[in-house]
CSV table of C-alpha atoms and ligand atoms in Angstrom, one decimal:
chain,number,residue,atom,x,y,z
W,1,UNK,CA,-91.2,301.1,184.0
W,2,UNK,CA,-89.2,303.1,181.4
W,3,UNK,CA,-87.7,301.8,178.2
W,4,UNK,CA,-84.7,304.1,178.8
W,5,UNK,CA,-83.8,302.3,182.0
W,6,UNK,CA,-84.1,298.9,180.3
W,7,UNK,CA,-81.7,300.0,177.4
W,8,UNK,CA,-79.2,301.3,180.0
W,9,UNK,CA,-79.4,298.0,182.0
W,10,UNK,CA,-78.8,295.9,178.9
W,11,UNK,CA,-76.1,298.2,177.6
W,12,UNK,CA,-74.3,297.6,180.9
W,13,UNK,CA,-74.6,293.8,180.6
W,14,UNK,CA,-77.5,293.3,182.9
W,15,UNK,CA,-80.2,290.6,182.5
W,16,UNK,CA,-83.7,291.7,181.8
W,17,UNK,CA,-86.5,290.3,184.0
W,18,UNK,CA,-89.6,288.6,182.7
W,19,UNK,CA,-91.7,291.7,183.5
W,20,UNK,CA,-89.2,294.0,181.7
W,21,UNK,CA,-89.3,291.8,178.6
W,22,UNK,CA,-93.1,291.7,178.6
W,23,UNK,CA,-93.2,295.5,179.0
W,24,UNK,CA,-90.8,296.0,176.1
W,25,UNK,CA,-92.5,293.5,173.7
W,26,UNK,CA,-96.1,294.5,174.5
W,27,UNK,CA,-95.2,298.2,174.3
W,28,UNK,CA,-93.4,297.8,171.0
W,29,UNK,CA,-96.2,295.8,169.4
W,30,UNK,CA,-98.8,298.4,170.4
W,31,UNK,CA,-96.6,301.2,169.1
W,32,UNK,CA,-96.0,302.8,172.6
W,33,UNK,CA,-92.3,302.2,172.4
W,34,UNK,CA,-90.8,303.9,169.3
W,35,UNK,CA,-88.4,302.3,166.8
W,36,UNK,CA,-85.5,304.4,167.9
W,37,UNK,CA,-85.6,303.0,171.4
W,38,UNK,CA,-86.1,299.5,170.2
W,39,UNK,CA,-83.2,299.9,167.8
W,40,UNK,CA,-80.9,300.9,170.7
W,41,UNK,CA,-82.2,297.9,172.7
W,42,UNK,CA,-81.5,295.5,169.8
W,43,UNK,CA,-77.9,296.9,169.5
W,44,UNK,CA,-77.4,296.5,173.2
W,45,UNK,CA,-78.6,292.9,173.0
W,46,UNK,CA,-76.4,292.4,169.9
W,47,UNK,CA,-73.3,293.3,171.9
W,48,UNK,CA,-74.2,292.0,175.4
W,49,UNK,CA,-76.3,288.9,174.5
W,50,UNK,CA,-79.1,287.4,176.4
W,51,UNK,CA,-79.0,284.4,178.8
W,52,UNK,CA,-81.2,281.3,178.2
W,53,UNK,CA,-83.9,282.6,180.6
W,54,UNK,CA,-84.1,286.0,178.8
W,55,UNK,CA,-84.1,284.3,175.4
W,56,UNK,CA,-87.0,282.0,176.4
W,57,UNK,CA,-89.0,284.9,177.8
W,58,UNK,CA,-88.4,287.0,174.7
W,59,UNK,CA,-89.6,284.1,172.6
W,60,UNK,CA,-92.8,283.5,174.6
W,61,UNK,CA,-93.5,287.2,174.8
W,62,UNK,CA,-93.3,287.4,170.9
W,63,UNK,CA,-95.4,284.2,170.6
W,64,UNK,CA,-98.1,285.7,172.8
W,65,UNK,CA,-98.2,289.0,170.8
W,66,UNK,CA,-100.7,287.7,168.3
W,67,UNK,CA,-102.8,284.6,167.2
W,68,UNK,CA,-101.8,281.1,168.3
W,69,UNK,CA,-103.1,278.0,166.5
W,70,UNK,CA,-105.0,275.7,168.8
W,71,UNK,CA,-104.4,272.2,167.4
W,72,UNK,CA,-106.1,270.5,170.4
W,73,UNK,CA,-108.9,269.3,168.1
W,74,UNK,CA,-106.4,267.2,166.2
W,75,UNK,CA,-106.1,263.7,167.6
W,76,UNK,CA,-102.5,262.4,168.3
W,77,UNK,CA,-99.2,264.3,168.6
W,78,UNK,CA,-98.7,267.0,166.1
W,79,UNK,CA,-95.1,267.2,164.7
W,80,UNK,CA,-93.8,270.2,162.8
W,81,UNK,CA,-90.5,270.7,161.0
W,82,UNK,CA,-88.6,273.9,160.3
W,83,UNK,CA,-85.7,274.5,158.0
W,84,UNK,CA,-83.5,277.6,158.1
W,85,UNK,CA,-83.7,277.5,154.3
W,86,UNK,CA,-81.4,277.2,151.4
W,87,UNK,CA,-81.1,276.7,147.7
W,88,UNK,CA,-83.1,273.8,146.3
W,89,UNK,CA,-84.8,273.1,149.7
W,90,UNK,CA,-88.0,271.3,148.7
W,91,UNK,CA,-87.9,269.1,151.7
W,92,UNK,CA,-91.4,269.8,153.1
W,93,UNK,CA,-93.1,268.7,149.8
W,94,UNK,CA,-91.7,265.2,150.1
W,95,UNK,CA,-91.4,265.0,153.9
W,96,UNK,CA,-94.9,265.9,155.0
W,97,UNK,CA,-96.9,263.3,152.9
W,98,UNK,CA,-94.2,260.7,153.7
W,99,UNK,CA,-94.6,261.0,157.5
W,100,UNK,CA,-98.4,261.4,157.2
W,101,UNK,CA,-98.4,258.1,155.3
W,102,UNK,CA,-97.2,256.3,158.4
W,103,UNK,CA,-99.7,258.1,160.6
W,104,UNK,CA,-97.9,261.2,161.9
W,105,UNK,CA,-100.2,264.3,162.1
W,106,UNK,CA,-98.7,267.2,160.3
W,107,UNK,CA,-100.4,270.6,160.6
W,108,UNK,CA,-98.0,273.0,159.0
W,109,UNK,CA,-97.9,276.7,158.3
W,110,UNK,CA,-95.5,277.8,155.6
W,111,UNK,CA,-94.4,281.0,154.0
W,112,UNK,CA,-93.9,282.4,150.5
W,113,UNK,CA,-90.3,283.0,149.4
W,114,UNK,CA,-88.5,286.3,148.9
W,115,UNK,CA,-85.4,286.1,146.8
W,116,UNK,CA,-83.8,282.9,145.4
W,117,UNK,CA,-86.6,280.4,144.6
W,118,UNK,CA,-90.1,280.5,146.1
W,119,UNK,CA,-91.2,279.2,149.5
W,120,UNK,CA,-93.0,275.9,150.0
W,121,UNK,CA,-96.3,277.5,149.4
W,122,UNK,CA,-95.2,278.9,146.0
W,123,UNK,CA,-93.8,275.5,145.0
W,124,UNK,CA,-97.1,273.7,145.9
W,125,UNK,CA,-98.9,276.1,143.7
W,126,UNK,CA,-97.3,274.3,140.8
W,127,UNK,CA,-100.2,272.0,141.2
W,128,UNK,CA,-103.0,273.7,139.2
W,129,UNK,CA,-105.7,274.9,141.6
W,130,UNK,CA,-103.8,274.3,144.9
W,131,UNK,CA,-105.0,276.6,147.6
W,132,UNK,CA,-103.3,277.6,150.9
W,133,UNK,CA,-105.8,280.2,152.0
W,134,UNK,CA,-107.9,277.7,153.9
W,135,UNK,CA,-109.7,278.3,157.1
W,136,UNK,CA,-108.5,277.0,160.5
W,137,UNK,CA,-111.5,274.7,160.6
W,138,UNK,CA,-110.6,273.1,157.2
W,139,UNK,CA,-107.0,272.9,158.2
W,140,UNK,CA,-107.8,271.0,161.3
W,141,UNK,CA,-110.5,268.8,159.7
W,142,UNK,CA,-108.0,267.9,156.9
W,143,UNK,CA,-105.3,266.9,159.4
W,144,UNK,CA,-107.8,264.7,161.2
W,145,UNK,CA,-109.0,263.0,158.0
W,146,UNK,CA,-105.8,262.6,155.9
W,147,UNK,CA,-103.1,263.4,158.3
W,148,UNK,CA,-101.5,266.5,156.6
W,149,UNK,CA,-102.3,270.0,155.7
W,150,UNK,CA,-100.1,273.0,154.8
W,151,UNK,CA,-101.6,276.5,155.1
W,152,UNK,CA,-100.2,280.0,154.5
W,153,UNK,CA,-98.9,281.8,157.5
W,154,UNK,CA,-101.7,283.9,159.1
W,155,UNK,CA,-101.0,287.6,159.2
W,156,UNK,CA,-101.3,287.9,162.9
W,157,UNK,CA,-98.8,285.2,163.9
W,158,UNK,CA,-96.2,286.7,166.2
W,159,UNK,CA,-96.7,290.3,165.0
W,160,UNK,CA,-94.0,291.5,167.5
W,161,UNK,CA,-91.5,289.4,165.6
W,162,UNK,CA,-92.6,290.7,162.3
W,163,UNK,CA,-92.1,294.3,163.5
W,164,UNK,CA,-88.8,293.5,165.2
W,165,UNK,CA,-87.3,291.5,162.3
W,166,UNK,CA,-88.0,294.4,160.0
W,167,UNK,CA,-86.3,296.7,162.4
W,168,UNK,CA,-83.3,294.4,162.9
W,169,UNK,CA,-82.9,294.1,159.1
W,170,UNK,CA,-82.2,297.8,158.7
W,171,UNK,CA,-80.2,298.4,161.9
W,172,UNK,CA,-77.5,295.7,161.4
W,173,UNK,CA,-78.8,293.6,164.4
W,174,UNK,CA,-80.0,290.4,162.7
W,175,UNK,CA,-76.9,288.3,163.5
W,176,UNK,CA,-77.3,287.6,167.1
W,177,UNK,CA,-78.1,283.9,168.1
W,178,UNK,CA,-80.7,284.9,170.9
W,179,UNK,CA,-82.5,287.2,168.5
W,180,UNK,CA,-82.5,284.8,165.6
W,181,UNK,CA,-83.5,281.8,167.7
W,182,UNK,CA,-86.3,283.7,169.5
W,183,UNK,CA,-87.6,285.1,166.2
W,184,UNK,CA,-87.8,281.7,164.5
W,185,UNK,CA,-89.2,279.9,167.6
W,186,UNK,CA,-91.8,282.5,168.4
W,187,UNK,CA,-93.5,281.6,165.1
W,188,UNK,CA,-93.0,277.9,165.5
W,189,UNK,CA,-94.4,277.9,169.0
W,190,UNK,CA,-97.4,280.0,167.9
W,191,UNK,CA,-98.1,277.4,165.2
W,192,UNK,CA,-99.0,274.9,168.0
W,193,UNK,CA,-97.2,271.6,167.4
W,194,UNK,CA,-96.2,269.3,170.3
W,195,UNK,CA,-92.9,268.4,168.8
W,196,UNK,CA,-90.6,270.2,166.3
W,197,UNK,CA,-87.7,268.9,164.2
W,198,UNK,CA,-85.3,271.5,163.1
W,199,UNK,CA,-83.1,271.5,160.0
W,200,UNK,CA,-80.4,274.1,160.6
W,201,UNK,CA,-78.3,274.5,157.5
W,202,UNK,CA,-74.7,275.4,157.3
W,203,UNK,CA,-72.3,276.3,154.4
W,204,UNK,CA,-72.0,278.9,151.7
W,205,UNK,CA,-75.7,278.8,150.8
W,206,UNK,CA,-77.0,278.9,154.3
W,207,UNK,CA,-78.0,281.7,156.6
W,208,UNK,CA,-75.4,280.3,159.1
W,209,UNK,CA,-72.3,280.1,157.0
W,210,UNK,CA,-70.1,278.5,159.6
W,211,UNK,CA,-70.6,275.3,161.6
W,212,UNK,CA,-70.1,276.7,165.1
W,213,UNK,CA,-72.8,279.3,164.5
W,214,UNK,CA,-75.2,276.7,163.1
W,215,UNK,CA,-74.6,274.5,166.2
W,216,UNK,CA,-75.1,277.5,168.5
W,217,UNK,CA,-78.4,278.4,166.8
W,218,UNK,CA,-79.6,274.8,166.9
W,219,UNK,CA,-78.8,274.6,170.6
W,220,UNK,CA,-80.5,277.8,171.3
W,221,UNK,CA,-83.7,276.8,169.5
W,222,UNK,CA,-83.8,273.3,171.1
W,223,UNK,CA,-83.4,275.0,174.5
W,224,UNK,CA,-86.2,277.4,173.8
W,225,UNK,CA,-88.5,274.7,172.5
W,226,UNK,CA,-87.9,272.5,175.5
W,227,UNK,CA,-88.3,275.4,177.9
W,228,UNK,CA,-91.7,276.0,176.3
W,229,UNK,CA,-92.7,272.4,176.8
W,230,UNK,CA,-92.2,271.0,173.3
W,231,UNK,CA,-90.2,268.0,172.2
W,232,UNK,CA,-87.3,269.1,170.1
W,233,UNK,CA,-84.6,267.6,167.8
W,234,UNK,CA,-82.2,269.4,165.5
W,235,UNK,CA,-80.1,268.4,162.6
W,236,UNK,CA,-77.2,270.4,161.3
W,237,UNK,CA,-77.2,269.8,157.5
W,238,UNK,CA,-75.0,270.8,154.6
W,239,UNK,CA,-75.8,273.7,152.4
W,240,UNK,CA,-72.4,274.2,150.7
W,241,UNK,CA,-74.0,273.2,147.4
W,242,UNK,CA,-77.7,273.2,146.4
W,243,UNK,CA,-79.8,270.4,148.0
W,244,UNK,CA,-80.6,267.7,145.4
W,245,UNK,CA,-80.4,268.8,141.8
W,246,UNK,CA,-83.5,271.0,141.1
W,247,UNK,CA,-83.7,274.7,141.9
W,248,UNK,CA,-86.9,276.4,140.8
W,249,UNK,CA,-90.5,275.8,141.8
W,250,UNK,CA,-92.1,273.2,139.5
W,251,UNK,CA,-88.7,271.5,139.0
W,252,UNK,CA,-88.4,271.1,142.7
W,253,UNK,CA,-91.9,269.7,143.0
W,254,UNK,CA,-90.9,267.1,140.3
W,255,UNK,CA,-87.8,266.2,142.3
W,256,UNK,CA,-89.8,265.8,145.5
W,257,UNK,CA,-92.3,263.5,143.6
W,258,UNK,CA,-89.3,261.5,142.2
W,259,UNK,CA,-88.0,261.1,145.7
W,260,UNK,CA,-91.4,259.7,146.9
W,261,UNK,CA,-91.1,257.3,144.0
W,262,UNK,CA,-87.7,256.2,145.3
W,263,UNK,CA,-85.9,257.9,142.4
W,264,UNK,CA,-84.7,261.1,144.1
W,265,UNK,CA,-81.1,262.4,144.4
W,266,UNK,CA,-79.1,260.6,147.1
W,267,UNK,CA,-78.4,263.7,149.3
W,268,UNK,CA,-82.1,264.9,149.2
W,269,UNK,CA,-83.4,261.4,149.9
W,270,UNK,CA,-81.1,260.9,152.8
W,271,UNK,CA,-82.1,264.2,154.3
W,272,UNK,CA,-85.9,263.6,153.9
W,273,UNK,CA,-85.6,260.1,155.4
W,274,UNK,CA,-83.6,261.3,158.4
W,275,UNK,CA,-86.0,264.2,159.2
W,276,UNK,CA,-89.0,261.9,158.6
W,277,UNK,CA,-87.6,259.2,160.9
W,278,UNK,CA,-87.1,261.7,163.7
W,279,UNK,CA,-90.7,263.0,163.2
W,280,UNK,CA,-92.1,259.5,163.4
W,281,UNK,CA,-90.1,258.9,166.6
W,282,UNK,CA,-91.2,262.2,168.2
W,283,UNK,CA,-94.8,261.4,167.3
W,284,UNK,CA,-94.6,258.2,169.4
W,285,UNK,CA,-95.9,256.0,166.5
W,286,UNK,CA,-92.5,254.2,166.4
W,287,UNK,CA,-89.7,255.2,168.8
W,288,UNK,CA,-87.2,252.7,167.6
W,289,UNK,CA,-85.0,254.4,164.9
W,290,UNK,CA,-84.4,251.4,162.7
W,291,UNK,CA,-88.1,250.4,162.8
W,292,UNK,CA,-89.2,254.0,162.0
W,293,UNK,CA,-86.8,254.1,159.1
W,294,UNK,CA,-88.1,250.8,157.8
W,295,UNK,CA,-91.7,252.0,157.9
W,296,UNK,CA,-90.8,255.1,155.9
W,297,UNK,CA,-88.8,253.1,153.3
W,298,UNK,CA,-91.6,250.6,153.0
W,299,UNK,CA,-94.1,253.4,152.2
W,300,UNK,CA,-91.9,254.8,149.5
W,301,UNK,CA,-91.5,251.3,148.0
W,302,UNK,CA,-95.2,250.5,148.1
W,303,UNK,CA,-96.4,253.9,146.8
W,304,UNK,CA,-98.3,254.9,149.9
W,305,UNK,CA,-96.2,258.0,150.4
W,306,UNK,CA,-96.9,259.1,146.8
W,307,UNK,CA,-100.6,258.4,147.2
W,308,UNK,CA,-100.6,260.5,150.3
W,309,UNK,CA,-99.1,263.4,148.4
W,310,UNK,CA,-101.9,263.1,145.8
W,311,UNK,CA,-104.5,263.0,148.5
W,312,UNK,CA,-103.1,266.1,150.2
W,313,UNK,CA,-102.9,268.0,146.9
W,314,UNK,CA,-106.5,267.2,146.0
W,315,UNK,CA,-107.8,268.0,149.5
W,316,UNK,CA,-106.5,271.5,148.9
W,317,UNK,CA,-108.0,271.9,145.5
W,318,UNK,CA,-105.0,271.0,143.4
W,319,UNK,CA,-104.8,268.8,140.4
W,320,UNK,CA,-103.3,265.5,141.8
W,321,UNK,CA,-102.9,264.0,138.3
W,322,UNK,CA,-99.6,265.8,138.2
W,323,UNK,CA,-98.4,263.6,141.1
W,324,UNK,CA,-98.5,260.6,138.8
W,325,UNK,CA,-97.7,262.4,135.6
W,326,UNK,CA,-95.1,265.2,136.2
W,327,UNK,CA,-95.4,266.3,132.6
W,328,UNK,CA,-98.6,268.1,133.7
W,329,UNK,CA,-96.6,270.4,136.0
W,330,UNK,CA,-95.7,273.9,134.6
W,331,UNK,CA,-93.0,273.5,132.0
W,332,UNK,CA,-90.6,276.1,130.5
W,333,UNK,CA,-90.5,276.5,126.7
W,334,UNK,CA,-86.8,276.0,126.4
W,335,UNK,CA,-83.9,274.2,128.0
W,336,UNK,CA,-80.3,275.3,127.6
W,337,UNK,CA,-77.4,273.0,128.3
W,338,UNK,CA,-74.5,274.6,130.2
W,339,UNK,CA,-71.4,272.6,129.3
W,340,UNK,CA,-68.0,272.2,131.1
W,341,UNK,CA,-65.2,274.0,129.3
W,342,UNK,CA,-62.4,271.8,130.7
W,343,UNK,CA,-61.7,268.4,132.3
W,344,UNK,CA,-61.5,268.0,136.0
W,345,UNK,CA,-63.6,267.7,139.1
W,346,UNK,CA,-66.3,269.9,140.4
W,347,UNK,CA,-64.7,271.5,143.5
W,348,UNK,CA,-67.3,274.1,144.4
W,349,UNK,CA,-70.8,275.3,143.4
W,350,UNK,CA,-71.7,278.7,144.7
W,351,UNK,CA,-75.1,278.1,146.1
W,352,UNK,CA,-76.2,281.7,146.3
W,353,UNK,CA,-75.3,282.3,142.7
W,354,UNK,CA,-77.4,279.2,141.6
W,355,UNK,CA,-80.3,280.6,143.7
W,356,UNK,CA,-79.9,284.0,142.0
W,357,UNK,CA,-79.7,282.4,138.6
W,358,UNK,CA,-83.1,280.9,139.3
W,359,UNK,CA,-84.4,284.2,140.6
W,360,UNK,CA,-83.3,286.1,137.5
W,361,UNK,CA,-85.0,283.5,135.3
W,362,UNK,CA,-88.2,284.5,137.0
W,363,UNK,CA,-88.4,281.7,139.6
W,364,UNK,CA,-88.1,283.9,142.7
W,365,UNK,CA,-89.5,287.2,144.0
W,366,UNK,CA,-87.5,290.4,143.8
W,367,UNK,CA,-90.2,292.2,145.7
W,368,UNK,CA,-93.2,291.0,147.7
W,369,UNK,CA,-95.5,291.8,144.7
W,370,UNK,CA,-93.5,290.0,142.1
W,371,UNK,CA,-95.2,287.2,140.2
W,372,UNK,CA,-93.3,284.0,140.1
W,373,UNK,CA,-92.8,281.9,136.9
W,374,UNK,CA,-93.3,278.5,138.3
W,375,UNK,CA,-91.8,276.7,135.3
W,376,UNK,CA,-88.3,278.1,135.2
W,377,UNK,CA,-85.2,277.1,137.0
W,378,UNK,CA,-82.1,274.9,136.9
W,379,UNK,CA,-81.4,271.2,137.2
W,380,UNK,CA,-77.8,270.5,138.2
W,381,UNK,CA,-76.3,267.6,136.2
W,382,UNK,CA,-73.0,267.6,138.0
W,383,UNK,CA,-72.4,268.3,141.7
W,384,UNK,CA,-69.3,268.6,144.0
W,385,UNK,CA,-66.9,265.8,143.6
W,386,UNK,CA,-68.2,264.7,140.2
W,387,UNK,CA,-65.6,264.1,137.5
W,388,UNK,CA,-66.2,266.0,134.3
W,389,UNK,CA,-64.8,266.2,130.8
W,390,UNK,CA,-64.9,269.2,128.6
W,391,UNK,CA,-68.3,269.3,126.8
W,392,UNK,CA,-70.2,267.4,129.6
W,393,UNK,CA,-73.5,269.0,130.6
W,394,UNK,CA,-73.0,270.7,134.0
W,395,UNK,CA,-76.6,272.0,134.3
W,396,UNK,CA,-79.9,272.4,132.4
W,397,UNK,CA,-81.4,275.9,132.4
W,398,UNK,CA,-85.2,275.9,131.9
W,399,UNK,CA,-86.2,279.3,130.6
W,400,UNK,CA,-88.9,281.3,128.9
W,401,UNK,CA,-87.0,284.6,128.1
W,402,UNK,CA,-83.7,284.8,126.2
W,403,UNK,CA,-82.4,287.9,128.0
W,404,UNK,CA,-83.0,286.4,131.4
W,405,UNK,CA,-81.4,283.2,130.3
W,406,UNK,CA,-78.2,285.0,129.2
W,407,UNK,CA,-77.9,286.5,132.7
W,408,UNK,CA,-78.7,283.2,134.5
W,409,UNK,CA,-76.2,281.2,132.4
W,410,UNK,CA,-73.4,283.7,133.1
W,411,UNK,CA,-74.1,283.4,136.8
W,412,UNK,CA,-74.3,279.7,136.7
W,413,UNK,CA,-71.1,279.4,134.7
W,414,UNK,CA,-69.3,281.5,137.4
W,415,UNK,CA,-70.9,279.4,140.2
W,416,UNK,CA,-69.2,276.2,139.0
W,417,UNK,CA,-65.5,275.7,139.9
W,418,UNK,CA,-63.6,272.9,138.2
W,419,UNK,CA,-60.2,271.9,139.6
W,420,UNK,CA,-57.7,269.0,139.3
W,421,UNK,CA,-58.9,267.0,142.3
W,422,UNK,CA,-61.6,266.8,145.0
W,423,UNK,CA,-60.7,265.4,148.3
W,424,UNK,CA,-63.4,266.5,150.7
W,425,UNK,CA,-65.9,264.0,152.2
W,426,UNK,CA,-69.4,265.1,151.5
W,427,UNK,CA,-72.1,264.4,154.0
W,428,UNK,CA,-75.6,265.9,154.1
W,429,UNK,CA,-76.2,265.3,157.9
W,430,UNK,CA,-73.4,267.0,159.7
W,431,UNK,CA,-74.5,266.8,163.4
W,432,UNK,CA,-77.6,266.2,165.6
W,433,UNK,CA,-78.6,268.1,168.6
W,434,UNK,CA,-81.2,267.2,171.1
T,1,URA,N1,-85.3,284.1,160.1
T,1,URA,C1,-86.2,284.5,161.0
T,1,URA,O1,-87.4,284.2,161.0
T,1,URA,N2,-85.7,285.4,161.9
T,1,URA,C2,-84.5,285.8,162.0
T,1,URA,O2,-84.1,286.5,162.9
T,1,URA,C3,-83.6,285.3,161.1
T,1,URA,C4,-84.0,284.4,160.1
């Protein structure tokens, strides 16, 4: 088999066979197929697309290119969740202990963030001593004993995807649904869960800016997951403004804790409860939607979800006292109040600018080696649709460095748009795909 022939076939609109895809992914992972040929293939796929069968095969070939987690030693059905990411997305921190508190087994791998705010792992490190570099054995034992563990992504998970994603990033071939779906799902399948709930975000702060693209991506990922024998459910959710109010690592952890106490922002609470409900249903613990939702709400009201977070934090070496006393989380030295300069309604908040404002304060990584300041960030006091008067606080900027604050405040000011009226209907859950 020759890579040249495969490129020519795909360029002409042909469908690659399973053997051809295996040849291409194995050869590329080993270094036998050079970047220039794979770049040409990616561009051919970008223009000609892949059918469902090719997309599934590409995914499983990438999944099989490295380590796969064997979760068979964990009793019960393991349910995972994946979000395509956005500004203020601290969902996993509230969601995983919440579902574990009703008996769902959550064995989750998460990544660190690059850009905007940190990833879930960075945020969890707001708990002093929290460790994610745990062994597979500890990971499995912890899920069997307390129902939840989150570990850092192992280096050798879907190495073919790692190499291909880096190549796509510099060859303008990221934006193809089959390539994105197979990239995400290869890692999710390798992480071993029986069922996966997807949170595909859409809007100005999302990877998928428009709704049709988000739907197409969700459908492609659900089809892949089912084709690989997993139970799947996808939500399309709003990312046209930041999720909840907090953006920044420890600030987001505090908001997740508040949510488990029943005092979280409405949009974030609704999202967490809906994702959690679907995870409970897919786990088989409770398949009736109303009953599953009632179980979750009960465990928020009776404190069991919060206790599960504390148990999870301390099992991974973290100081769980901060779960009950959030003043113990990292705290910035100063807080600046950004105020509205006119009356009106908040008509738009540019998500990406809010994310960048948090990044420039020190809350995100500019490069892989950057050290994150866990304490800084932004807490939005006004969101889209809110009525404001001149002088009202729009957002609180938590900062440690005056110069960084100046830059962040300027960005945040520009991110807010105030107009005479607001007549959109806001909803956090836009669609469901299964
Ligand atoms: N995230 C991924 O993991 N892969 C893509 O291709 C795009 C976003």
